[in-house]
XYZ file of C-alpha atoms in Angstrom:
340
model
C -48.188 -64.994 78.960
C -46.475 -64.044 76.216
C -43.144 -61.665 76.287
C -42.271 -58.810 74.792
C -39.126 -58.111 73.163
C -37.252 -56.098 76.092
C -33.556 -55.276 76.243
C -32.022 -55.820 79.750
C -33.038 -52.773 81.118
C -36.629 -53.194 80.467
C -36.934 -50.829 77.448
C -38.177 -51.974 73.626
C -36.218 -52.573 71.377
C -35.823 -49.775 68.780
C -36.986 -50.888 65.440
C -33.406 -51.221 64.089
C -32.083 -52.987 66.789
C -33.337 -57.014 66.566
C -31.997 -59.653 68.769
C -28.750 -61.890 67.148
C -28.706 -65.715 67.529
C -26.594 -65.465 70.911
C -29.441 -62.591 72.251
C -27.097 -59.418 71.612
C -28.467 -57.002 69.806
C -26.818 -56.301 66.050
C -27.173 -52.721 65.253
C -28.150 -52.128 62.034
C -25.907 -49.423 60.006
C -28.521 -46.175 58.334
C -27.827 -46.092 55.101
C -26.216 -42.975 54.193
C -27.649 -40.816 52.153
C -25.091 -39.679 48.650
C -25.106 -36.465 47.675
C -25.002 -35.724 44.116
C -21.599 -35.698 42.881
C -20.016 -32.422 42.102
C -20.071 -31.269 38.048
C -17.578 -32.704 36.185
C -15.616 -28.956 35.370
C -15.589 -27.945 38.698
C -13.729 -30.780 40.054
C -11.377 -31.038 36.940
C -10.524 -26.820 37.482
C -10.102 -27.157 41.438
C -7.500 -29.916 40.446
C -3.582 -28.567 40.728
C -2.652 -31.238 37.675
C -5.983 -29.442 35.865
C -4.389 -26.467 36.205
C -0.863 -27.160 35.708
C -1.817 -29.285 32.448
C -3.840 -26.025 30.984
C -0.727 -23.788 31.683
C 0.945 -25.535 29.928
C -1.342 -26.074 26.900
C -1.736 -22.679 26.894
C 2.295 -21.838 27.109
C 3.238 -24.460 24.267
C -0.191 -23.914 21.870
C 0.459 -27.196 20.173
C -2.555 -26.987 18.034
C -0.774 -23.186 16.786
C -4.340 -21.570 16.892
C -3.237 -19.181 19.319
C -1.040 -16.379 18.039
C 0.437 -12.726 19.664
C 0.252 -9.758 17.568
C 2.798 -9.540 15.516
C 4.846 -5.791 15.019
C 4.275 -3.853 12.229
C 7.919 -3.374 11.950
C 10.629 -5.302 13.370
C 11.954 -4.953 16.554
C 14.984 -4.602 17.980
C 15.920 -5.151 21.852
C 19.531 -5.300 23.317
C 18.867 -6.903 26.693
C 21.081 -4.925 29.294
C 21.949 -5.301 32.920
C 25.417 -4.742 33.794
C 24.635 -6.451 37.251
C 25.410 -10.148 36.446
C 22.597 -13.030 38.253
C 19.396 -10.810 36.950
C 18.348 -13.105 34.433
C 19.310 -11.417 31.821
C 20.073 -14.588 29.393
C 17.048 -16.573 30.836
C 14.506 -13.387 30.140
C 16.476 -13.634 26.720
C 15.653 -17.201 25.840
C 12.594 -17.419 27.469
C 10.630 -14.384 25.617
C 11.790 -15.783 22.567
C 10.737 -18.661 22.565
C 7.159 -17.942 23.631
C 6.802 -15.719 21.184
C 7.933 -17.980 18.135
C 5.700 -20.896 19.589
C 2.727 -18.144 19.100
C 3.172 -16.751 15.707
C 6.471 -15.011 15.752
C 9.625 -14.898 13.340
C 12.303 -14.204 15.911
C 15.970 -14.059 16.344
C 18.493 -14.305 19.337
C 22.064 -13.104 19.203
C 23.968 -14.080 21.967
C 26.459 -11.276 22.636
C 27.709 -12.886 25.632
C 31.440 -14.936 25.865
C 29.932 -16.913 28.087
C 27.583 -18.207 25.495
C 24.462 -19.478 28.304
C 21.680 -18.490 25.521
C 23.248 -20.793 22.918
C 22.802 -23.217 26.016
C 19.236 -22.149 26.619
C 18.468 -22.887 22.976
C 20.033 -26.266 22.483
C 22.186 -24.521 19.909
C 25.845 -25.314 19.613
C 28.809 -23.559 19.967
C 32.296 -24.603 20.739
C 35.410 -23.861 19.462
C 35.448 -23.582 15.836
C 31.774 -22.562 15.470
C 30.704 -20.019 13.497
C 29.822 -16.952 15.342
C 28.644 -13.703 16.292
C 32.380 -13.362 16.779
C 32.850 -14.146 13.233
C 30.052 -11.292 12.316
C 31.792 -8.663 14.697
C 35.641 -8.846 13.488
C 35.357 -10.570 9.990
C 32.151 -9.049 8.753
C 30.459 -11.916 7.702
C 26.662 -12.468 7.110
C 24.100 -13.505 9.548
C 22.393 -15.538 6.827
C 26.201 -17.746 7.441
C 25.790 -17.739 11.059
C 22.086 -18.045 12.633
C 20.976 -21.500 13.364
C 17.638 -22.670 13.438
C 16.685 -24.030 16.863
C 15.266 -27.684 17.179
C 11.381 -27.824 18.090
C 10.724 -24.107 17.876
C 9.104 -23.175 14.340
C 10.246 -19.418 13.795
C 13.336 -19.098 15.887
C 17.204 -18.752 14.925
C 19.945 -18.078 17.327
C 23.200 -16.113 16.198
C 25.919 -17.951 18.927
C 28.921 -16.830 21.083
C 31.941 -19.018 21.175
C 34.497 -18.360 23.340
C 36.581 -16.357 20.445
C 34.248 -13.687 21.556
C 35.956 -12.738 24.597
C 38.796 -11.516 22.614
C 36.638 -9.010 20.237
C 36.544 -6.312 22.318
C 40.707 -5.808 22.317
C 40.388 -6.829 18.367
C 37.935 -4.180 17.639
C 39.875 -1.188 19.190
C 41.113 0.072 15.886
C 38.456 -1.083 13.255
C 36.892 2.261 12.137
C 33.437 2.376 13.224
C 33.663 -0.513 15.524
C 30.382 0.544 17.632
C 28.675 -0.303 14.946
C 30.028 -3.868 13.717
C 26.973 -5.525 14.898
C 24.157 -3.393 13.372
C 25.585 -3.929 9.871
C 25.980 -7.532 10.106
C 21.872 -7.263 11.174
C 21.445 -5.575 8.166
C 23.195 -7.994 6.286
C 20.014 -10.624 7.291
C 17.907 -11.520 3.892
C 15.146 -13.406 6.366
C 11.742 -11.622 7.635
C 11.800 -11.014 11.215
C 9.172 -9.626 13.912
C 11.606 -9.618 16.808
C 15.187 -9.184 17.320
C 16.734 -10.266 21.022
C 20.712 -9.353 21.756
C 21.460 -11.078 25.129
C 24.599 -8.548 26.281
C 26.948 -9.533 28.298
C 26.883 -8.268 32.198
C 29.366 -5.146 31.569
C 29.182 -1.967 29.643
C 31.562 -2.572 27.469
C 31.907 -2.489 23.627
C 29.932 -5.242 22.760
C 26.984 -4.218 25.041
C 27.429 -0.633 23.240
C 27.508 -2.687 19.704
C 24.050 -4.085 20.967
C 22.880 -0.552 22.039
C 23.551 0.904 19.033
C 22.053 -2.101 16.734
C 18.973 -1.834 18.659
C 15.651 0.675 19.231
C 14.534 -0.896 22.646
C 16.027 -1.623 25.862
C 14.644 -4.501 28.133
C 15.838 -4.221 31.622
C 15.456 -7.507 33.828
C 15.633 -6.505 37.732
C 15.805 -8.751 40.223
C 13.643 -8.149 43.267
C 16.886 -7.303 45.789
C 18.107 -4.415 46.983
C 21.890 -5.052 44.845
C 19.731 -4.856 41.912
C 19.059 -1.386 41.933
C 22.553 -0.266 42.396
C 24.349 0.835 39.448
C 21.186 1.221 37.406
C 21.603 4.637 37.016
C 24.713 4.367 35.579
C 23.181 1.714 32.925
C 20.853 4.364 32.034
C 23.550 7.228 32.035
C 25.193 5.219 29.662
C 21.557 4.682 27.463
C 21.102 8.093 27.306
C 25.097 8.612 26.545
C 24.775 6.204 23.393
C 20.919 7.643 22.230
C 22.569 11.540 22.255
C 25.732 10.465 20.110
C 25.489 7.345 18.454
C 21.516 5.753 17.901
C 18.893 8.929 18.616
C 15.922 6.085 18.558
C 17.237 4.155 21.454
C 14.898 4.415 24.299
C 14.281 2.212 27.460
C 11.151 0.697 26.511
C 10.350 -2.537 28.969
C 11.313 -3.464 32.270
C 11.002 -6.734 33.973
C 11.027 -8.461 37.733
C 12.639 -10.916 37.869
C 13.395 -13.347 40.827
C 10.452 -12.437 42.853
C 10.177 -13.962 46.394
C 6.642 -13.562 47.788
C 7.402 -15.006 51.116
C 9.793 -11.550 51.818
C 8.676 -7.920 51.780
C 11.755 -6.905 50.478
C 10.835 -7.961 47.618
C 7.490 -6.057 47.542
C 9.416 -3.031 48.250
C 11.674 -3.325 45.254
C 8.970 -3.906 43.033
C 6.875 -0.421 44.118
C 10.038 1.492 44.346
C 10.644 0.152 40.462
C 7.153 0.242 39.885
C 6.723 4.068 41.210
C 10.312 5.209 39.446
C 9.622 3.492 35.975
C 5.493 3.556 36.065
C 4.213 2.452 32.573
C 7.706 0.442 31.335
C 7.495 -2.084 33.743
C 5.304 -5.090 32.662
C 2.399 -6.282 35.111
C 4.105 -9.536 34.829
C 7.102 -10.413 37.278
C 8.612 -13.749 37.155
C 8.867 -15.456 40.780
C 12.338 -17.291 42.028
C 12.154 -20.748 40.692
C 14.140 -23.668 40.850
C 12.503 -25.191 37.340
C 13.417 -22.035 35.609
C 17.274 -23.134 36.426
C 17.368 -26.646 35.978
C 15.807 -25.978 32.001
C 18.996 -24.707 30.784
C 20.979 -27.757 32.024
C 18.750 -29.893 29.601
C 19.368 -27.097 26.412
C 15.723 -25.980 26.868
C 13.919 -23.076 27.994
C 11.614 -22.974 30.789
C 8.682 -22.850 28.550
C 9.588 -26.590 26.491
C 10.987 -28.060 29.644
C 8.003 -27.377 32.099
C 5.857 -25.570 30.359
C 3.039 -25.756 32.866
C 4.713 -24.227 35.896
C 4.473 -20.974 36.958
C 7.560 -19.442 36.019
C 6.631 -20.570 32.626
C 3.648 -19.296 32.643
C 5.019 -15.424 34.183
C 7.493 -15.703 30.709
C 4.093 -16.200 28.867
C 2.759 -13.404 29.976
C 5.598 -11.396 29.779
C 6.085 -11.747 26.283
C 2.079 -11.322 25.570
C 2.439 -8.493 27.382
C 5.310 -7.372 25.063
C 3.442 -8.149 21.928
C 0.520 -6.083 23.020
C 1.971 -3.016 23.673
C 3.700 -3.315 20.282
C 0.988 -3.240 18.542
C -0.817 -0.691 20.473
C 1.920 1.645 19.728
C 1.659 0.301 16.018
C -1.501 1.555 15.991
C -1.297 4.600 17.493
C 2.103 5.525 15.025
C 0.157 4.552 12.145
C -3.373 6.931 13.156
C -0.764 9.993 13.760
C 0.662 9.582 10.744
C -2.616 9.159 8.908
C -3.714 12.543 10.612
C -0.539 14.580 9.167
């Protein structure tokens, strides 16, 4: 009588279960059944490298397609903070330089002894250089002075040596001395859209030369509660400067800076700016970041140095931002004076 094939309890043997040479049973594996693989863009997009590398595509616009409006006029902005640590000079050199690597002629003058946005720029200036000092005290031309920085098509930076420091004594008796540094911008024979004085973190005669050279005001806060003291007397001071010495200056842009989304107290300085200041504060606000300090220790900006992180990407939009409203007010000068 023949036998079946029976395990040891008596049952059958499943059909993909057959006997071995030494009479154990070798199981055999299902083959498992492949999905189809996901679309080639979605997996590339969901990828944190994919990401990073379009940030920074986008931030550095190598092919130059991509350009921000430019102004219809130039403009002017003395960057202001007495407060020292509120990014001030990074703001400065970062703005800048996004908006020269999209289409924009524009100039930095670093108004500040400590000289940290020559640094930012790559642009020298020790002892012996000339200056904005040199501008200030001796009068001389811009067109002597500003230096074209390396790698960024469209962009000169007027420097601060250390000489600078002394100005402010050396100035005392010069006739008209608030006004040294809007006649040496005058003196300029180049075309420029933009115009950024990095002042130094005091309200002292050279940040009252930069308030009276420029139009705007750009305010950098940093998201802590120290921040917001002794703004009022910054803007005392504005409004000081705009009644007797430049009636066009206005506040026109303020940016957070330093922003730490893992505390509220950060939150809460941005809606207490946000409900005080309303439509001058850009959407934009740049978070704490390490890469946005190291860049300056290399004599680059944030937005050549790592260009697709995410503080250079908050600079980008900051400065779009910038451009856009620019030329929305452009616009809207230009139909009110077609309607006179």
């Amino acid at each position: 009588m023949t036998r079946t094939s029976r395990g040891r309890a008596g049952r059958h043997l499943a059909p993909d279960e057959a006997p071995s040479g030494n009479g154990r049973k070798a199981a055999v594996k299902p083959v498992p059944q492949q999905s189809a693989p996901p679309e080639k863009s979605e997996l590339d997009d969901d990828l944190p490298l994919a990401r990073e590398a379009q940030r920074a595509v986008r931030v550095l616009n190598p092919s130059g397609s991509v350009t921000m409006p430019r102004p219809t006029r130039r403009r002017v902005f003395a960057v202001a903070n007495q407060k020292g640590g509120v990014g001030k000079t990074t703001s400065t050199v970062n703005l800048a330089v996004a908006l020269a690597l999209h289409g924009n002629r524009v100039m930095v003058i670093d108004l500040d002894p400590q000289g940290n946005a020559s640094t930012g720029l790559g642009v020298e200036h020790g002892a012996g250089t000339p200056s904005v000092y040199e501008a200030l005290v001796e009068g001389m031309s811009l067109d002597e002075i500003a230096t074209p920085v390396d790698g960024i098509p469209s962009l000169y930076c007027v420097p601060a040596t250390i000489d600078l420091a002394g100005a402010e004594v050396e100035l005392v008796n010069v006739v008209a001395r608030e006004g040294r540094l809007e006649k040496s911008i005058d003196t300029f024979s180049g075309e420029l859209d933009y115009i950024f004085i990095d002042c130094p973190p005091s309200l002292g005669l050279l940040t009252v030369n930069a308030l009276v050279a420029a139009e705007e005001v750009l305010i950098p806060i940093q998201c802590e509660y120290y921040a917001l003291e002794g703004l009022g007397q910054l803007l005392r001071n504005i409004e000081l400067i705009k009644a007797h010495l430049n009636a066009r200056l206005r506040v026109s842009t303020i940016l957070l800076t330093m922003y730490d989304k893992r505390t509220k107290l950060a939150d809460q300085v941005e809606q207490e700016v946000r409900g005080h200041f309303s439509e001058i504060v850009l959407d934009a606000v740049v978070p704490r970041s390490v890469r946005v300090s190291e860049a300056p220790g290399y004599g680059q900006s944030i937005m050549t140095y790592d260009p697709g992180s995410r503080g250079a990407a908050s600079y980008f939009e900051a400065a779009e931002e910038i451009a856009l409203r620019g030329a929305k007010l452009s616009r809207r000068g230009k139909n009110q004076k077609g309607g006179n």
